[in-house]
């Protein structure tokens, strides 16, 4: 394990995000770092992979900068780069909540709960724990008992909360997300919306999984990550698999994208069913002319047609 994956954010003022992004990209490239960094006038959000030495140099440089001196870096060991490329991009905002009026976490945000206090909140009767991520992230893994908002995208969260207000009105609310950045805004928004007791998991699930006292306890499944690893383990105490296989519903944690490039649906599929369905989510997608699985495995037209006929016959029975 000579490599490391860094995950961090900092809500801080960055003047001229465009210029900053350009210079920062050159700096990262010199260190041979790969990954994705978003830069906005409200701050920075990044996930990077590189050698231990390069990531150390990167963190030292960031912490020496007045604007980023209190950045909290979450780290994972890795066998190589977790990204293929490097992107450093200026953006209007770091996370989009789709609000009429934006929330500035430097002005208003929920109380920070450290992992141990968060674990207590998880089992407390007067507290509701809300997962602030997308539905497909929740489905692969989440905290036991956490609420799963019915949303496909983080932007839909405010509307969903307003529609389901009565569920949480008299309770303490605790929110969590991957690394903490989404909760900074979301918990601030909840306070502004009139919820009185709002807290957030400091450092997100990533920090909770690494914490010596909690060791990921009460986390079920795996955690979805936005890099080539797709998912990582969190619970070192009493792990349960909760992901369900796309076709047969058996326990599964293996993510693939549908082999029809037009569909590209992300789904949990066993190796066996990947072969059976030619890497597709449905027979329609398995039949699609530009099917990537067929191309990759050099299946010729006759074999392909035969496979589809057999599959159709099986499904009819
Ligand atoms: Zn499909």
Coordinates of C-alpha atoms in Angstrom, one line a residue, residues 21-244:
X21 CA -8.2 26.3 -10.1
X22 CA -5.6 26.8 -12.9
X23 CA -2.7 27.2 -10.5
X24 CA -3.9 24.5 -8.2
X25 CA -4.1 22.0 -11.1
X26 CA -0.5 22.7 -12.1
X27 CA 0.5 22.2 -8.5
X28 CA -1.3 18.8 -8.3
X29 CA 0.1 17.7 -11.6
X30 CA 3.6 18.3 -10.5
X31 CA 2.9 16.0 -7.6
X32 CA 1.3 13.4 -9.9
X33 CA -1.9 13.5 -8.0
X34 CA -5.2 12.4 -9.7
X35 CA -8.8 12.9 -8.8
X36 CA -11.4 15.7 -8.7
X37 CA -11.3 19.1 -7.0
X38 CA -14.1 21.6 -7.1
X39 CA -13.3 25.2 -6.4
X40 CA -15.9 27.9 -5.7
X41 CA -15.8 31.3 -4.0
X42 CA -17.3 29.6 -1.0
X43 CA -14.5 27.0 -0.7
X44 CA -12.9 23.8 -1.9
X45 CA -13.9 20.1 -2.1
X46 CA -11.5 17.5 -3.2
X47 CA -10.8 13.8 -3.5
X48 CA -7.3 12.8 -4.7
X49 CA -5.1 9.8 -5.0
X50 CA -1.3 9.7 -5.0
X51 CA 1.8 8.3 -3.4
X52 CA 2.1 8.6 0.4
X53 CA 4.9 11.1 -0.2
X54 CA 3.0 13.2 -2.7
X55 CA -0.2 13.3 -0.5
X56 CA 2.0 14.4 2.5
X57 CA 3.4 17.2 0.4
X58 CA 0.0 18.2 -0.7
X59 CA -1.5 18.3 2.8
X60 CA 1.5 20.2 4.1
X61 CA 1.1 22.9 1.4
X62 CA -2.6 23.2 2.0
X63 CA -2.2 23.5 5.8
X64 CA 0.5 26.2 5.4
X65 CA -2.1 28.3 3.5
X66 CA -4.0 30.7 5.7
X67 CA -7.3 29.9 3.9
X68 CA -7.0 26.1 4.3
X69 CA -5.1 25.8 7.6
X70 CA -8.0 24.1 9.5
X71 CA -8.7 21.5 6.7
X72 CA -9.5 18.1 8.0
X73 CA -8.1 15.4 5.6
X74 CA -9.7 11.9 5.6
X75 CA -7.3 9.3 4.4
X76 CA -7.5 5.8 3.0
X77 CA -4.7 3.5 2.0
X78 CA -4.7 2.3 -1.6
X79 CA -2.8 0.0 -3.9
X80 CA -2.5 2.5 -6.6
X81 CA -4.3 5.5 -8.0
X82 CA -8.0 5.5 -7.5
X83 CA -8.6 7.9 -10.4
X84 CA -7.6 7.9 -14.0
X85 CA -7.3 11.6 -14.5
X86 CA -7.0 14.9 -12.7
X87 CA -9.8 17.5 -12.8
X88 CA -9.6 20.9 -11.0
X89 CA -12.7 22.9 -11.8
X90 CA -14.2 26.2 -10.9
X91 CA -17.9 26.0 -9.8
X92 CA -20.7 28.3 -8.7
X93 CA -21.2 26.3 -5.5
X94 CA -19.6 23.3 -3.9
X95 CA -22.8 21.3 -3.3
X96 CA -26.1 22.1 -5.0
X97 CA -29.1 22.0 -2.7
X98 CA -31.3 23.9 -5.1
X99 CA -32.3 26.6 -2.6
X100 CA -34.0 29.9 -3.3
X101 CA -31.6 31.3 -0.8
X102 CA -28.2 29.7 -0.3
X103 CA -26.9 28.5 3.1
X104 CA -23.5 29.7 4.2
X105 CA -22.1 27.0 6.6
X106 CA -19.7 29.6 8.1
X107 CA -22.8 31.5 9.3
X108 CA -25.2 28.6 10.2
X109 CA -24.6 24.9 10.5
X110 CA -25.6 22.0 12.8
X111 CA -23.6 21.0 15.9
X112 CA -20.7 18.7 15.1
X113 CA -21.0 15.2 16.6
X114 CA -17.8 13.2 16.9
X115 CA -18.1 9.4 16.1
X116 CA -18.7 8.3 19.7
X117 CA -21.5 10.9 20.3
X118 CA -23.0 10.0 16.9
X119 CA -23.1 6.3 17.9
X120 CA -25.1 7.3 21.0
X121 CA -27.5 9.3 18.9
X122 CA -28.0 6.3 16.6
X123 CA -29.6 4.3 19.5
X124 CA -31.4 7.2 21.2
X125 CA -35.2 7.1 21.0
X126 CA -35.8 10.9 20.7
X127 CA -33.4 11.3 17.8
X128 CA -34.0 10.7 14.1
X129 CA -31.0 10.1 11.9
X130 CA -31.3 11.2 8.3
X131 CA -29.1 10.0 5.5
X132 CA -28.2 13.0 3.4
X133 CA -27.0 11.1 0.3
X134 CA -28.7 9.7 -2.8
X135 CA -30.9 6.6 -2.8
X136 CA -28.4 4.4 -4.7
X137 CA -25.7 5.3 -2.1
X138 CA -28.1 4.4 0.7
X139 CA -29.1 1.1 -0.9
X140 CA -25.5 -0.2 -0.9
X141 CA -25.0 0.7 2.8
X142 CA -26.2 2.9 5.6
X143 CA -26.5 3.4 9.3
X144 CA -28.9 1.0 11.0
X145 CA -32.3 2.7 11.4
X146 CA -31.4 5.8 9.4
X147 CA -34.1 7.4 7.3
X148 CA -33.8 7.1 3.6
X149 CA -35.3 10.1 1.8
X150 CA -37.0 9.2 -1.4
X151 CA -34.7 11.2 -3.6
X152 CA -32.6 10.5 -6.7
X153 CA -30.5 13.6 -6.2
X154 CA -29.3 15.7 -3.3
X155 CA -31.1 18.8 -4.8
X156 CA -34.5 17.1 -4.1
X157 CA -33.8 16.9 -0.3
X158 CA -35.3 20.2 0.8
X159 CA -38.6 19.5 -0.9
X160 CA -38.7 16.0 0.5
X161 CA -38.1 17.3 4.1
X162 CA -40.9 19.9 3.8
X163 CA -43.3 17.2 2.6
X164 CA -42.4 14.9 5.5
X165 CA -42.0 17.5 8.2
X166 CA -44.3 15.9 10.8
X167 CA -42.0 12.9 11.1
X168 CA -39.2 15.0 12.6
X169 CA -40.8 18.1 14.0
X170 CA -40.5 17.2 17.7
X171 CA -37.3 15.2 17.5
X172 CA -33.6 15.8 17.6
X173 CA -32.2 15.5 14.1
X174 CA -28.8 14.1 13.2
X175 CA -27.6 14.0 9.6
X176 CA -24.7 12.2 7.9
X177 CA -23.1 11.9 4.5
X178 CA -19.8 10.5 3.0
X179 CA -17.3 13.0 4.1
X180 CA -19.4 15.7 5.8
X181 CA -19.6 18.4 3.1
X182 CA -23.2 17.9 2.2
X183 CA -24.3 18.0 5.8
X184 CA -22.6 21.3 6.4
X185 CA -25.2 23.0 4.2
X186 CA -28.1 20.6 4.8
X187 CA -27.9 20.9 8.6
X188 CA -27.7 24.7 8.3
X189 CA -30.7 24.7 6.1
X190 CA -32.7 22.5 8.6
X191 CA -31.9 25.1 11.3
X192 CA -33.0 27.9 9.1
X193 CA -36.2 25.9 8.3
X194 CA -37.1 26.0 12.0
X195 CA -35.9 22.6 13.3
X196 CA -34.3 23.4 16.6
X197 CA -32.0 20.6 17.5
X198 CA -29.8 19.7 14.5
X199 CA -26.5 18.0 14.5
X200 CA -24.2 16.4 11.9
X201 CA -21.6 13.6 11.9
X202 CA -18.2 15.4 11.9
X203 CA -16.0 14.0 9.1
X204 CA -18.9 11.9 7.7
X205 CA -19.1 8.1 7.5
X206 CA -15.4 8.0 6.4
X207 CA -14.2 9.4 9.8
X208 CA -16.7 7.2 11.7
X209 CA -15.3 4.0 10.0
X210 CA -11.8 5.0 11.0
X211 CA -12.5 6.0 14.6
X212 CA -10.9 3.7 17.1
X213 CA -13.8 3.6 19.5
X214 CA -16.7 3.2 17.1
X215 CA -14.9 1.2 14.4
X216 CA -17.9 1.6 12.1
X217 CA -20.3 -0.1 14.5
X218 CA -24.0 0.0 13.3
X219 CA -23.1 0.6 9.7
X220 CA -24.6 -2.0 7.4
X221 CA -23.3 -2.9 4.0
X222 CA -20.5 -0.9 2.2
X223 CA -20.1 2.8 1.6
X224 CA -20.4 4.1 -2.0
X225 CA -17.5 6.3 -3.1
X226 CA -17.1 8.4 -6.1
X227 CA -13.9 6.9 -7.5
X228 CA -12.8 3.7 -9.2
X229 CA -13.1 1.7 -6.0
X230 CA -16.9 2.2 -6.1
X231 CA -17.3 1.1 -2.5
X232 CA -15.3 0.6 0.7
X233 CA -15.8 -1.2 4.0
X234 CA -16.8 0.7 7.1
X235 CA -17.9 -1.7 9.8
X236 CA -15.1 -3.6 11.5
X237 CA -17.4 -4.8 14.3
X238 CA -20.5 -6.7 13.1
X239 CA -20.7 -6.3 9.3
X240 CA -23.9 -7.3 7.5
X241 CA -24.5 -7.3 3.7
X242 CA -27.6 -5.4 2.8
X243 CA -27.1 -4.9 -1.0
X244 CA -29.5 -7.0 -3.1

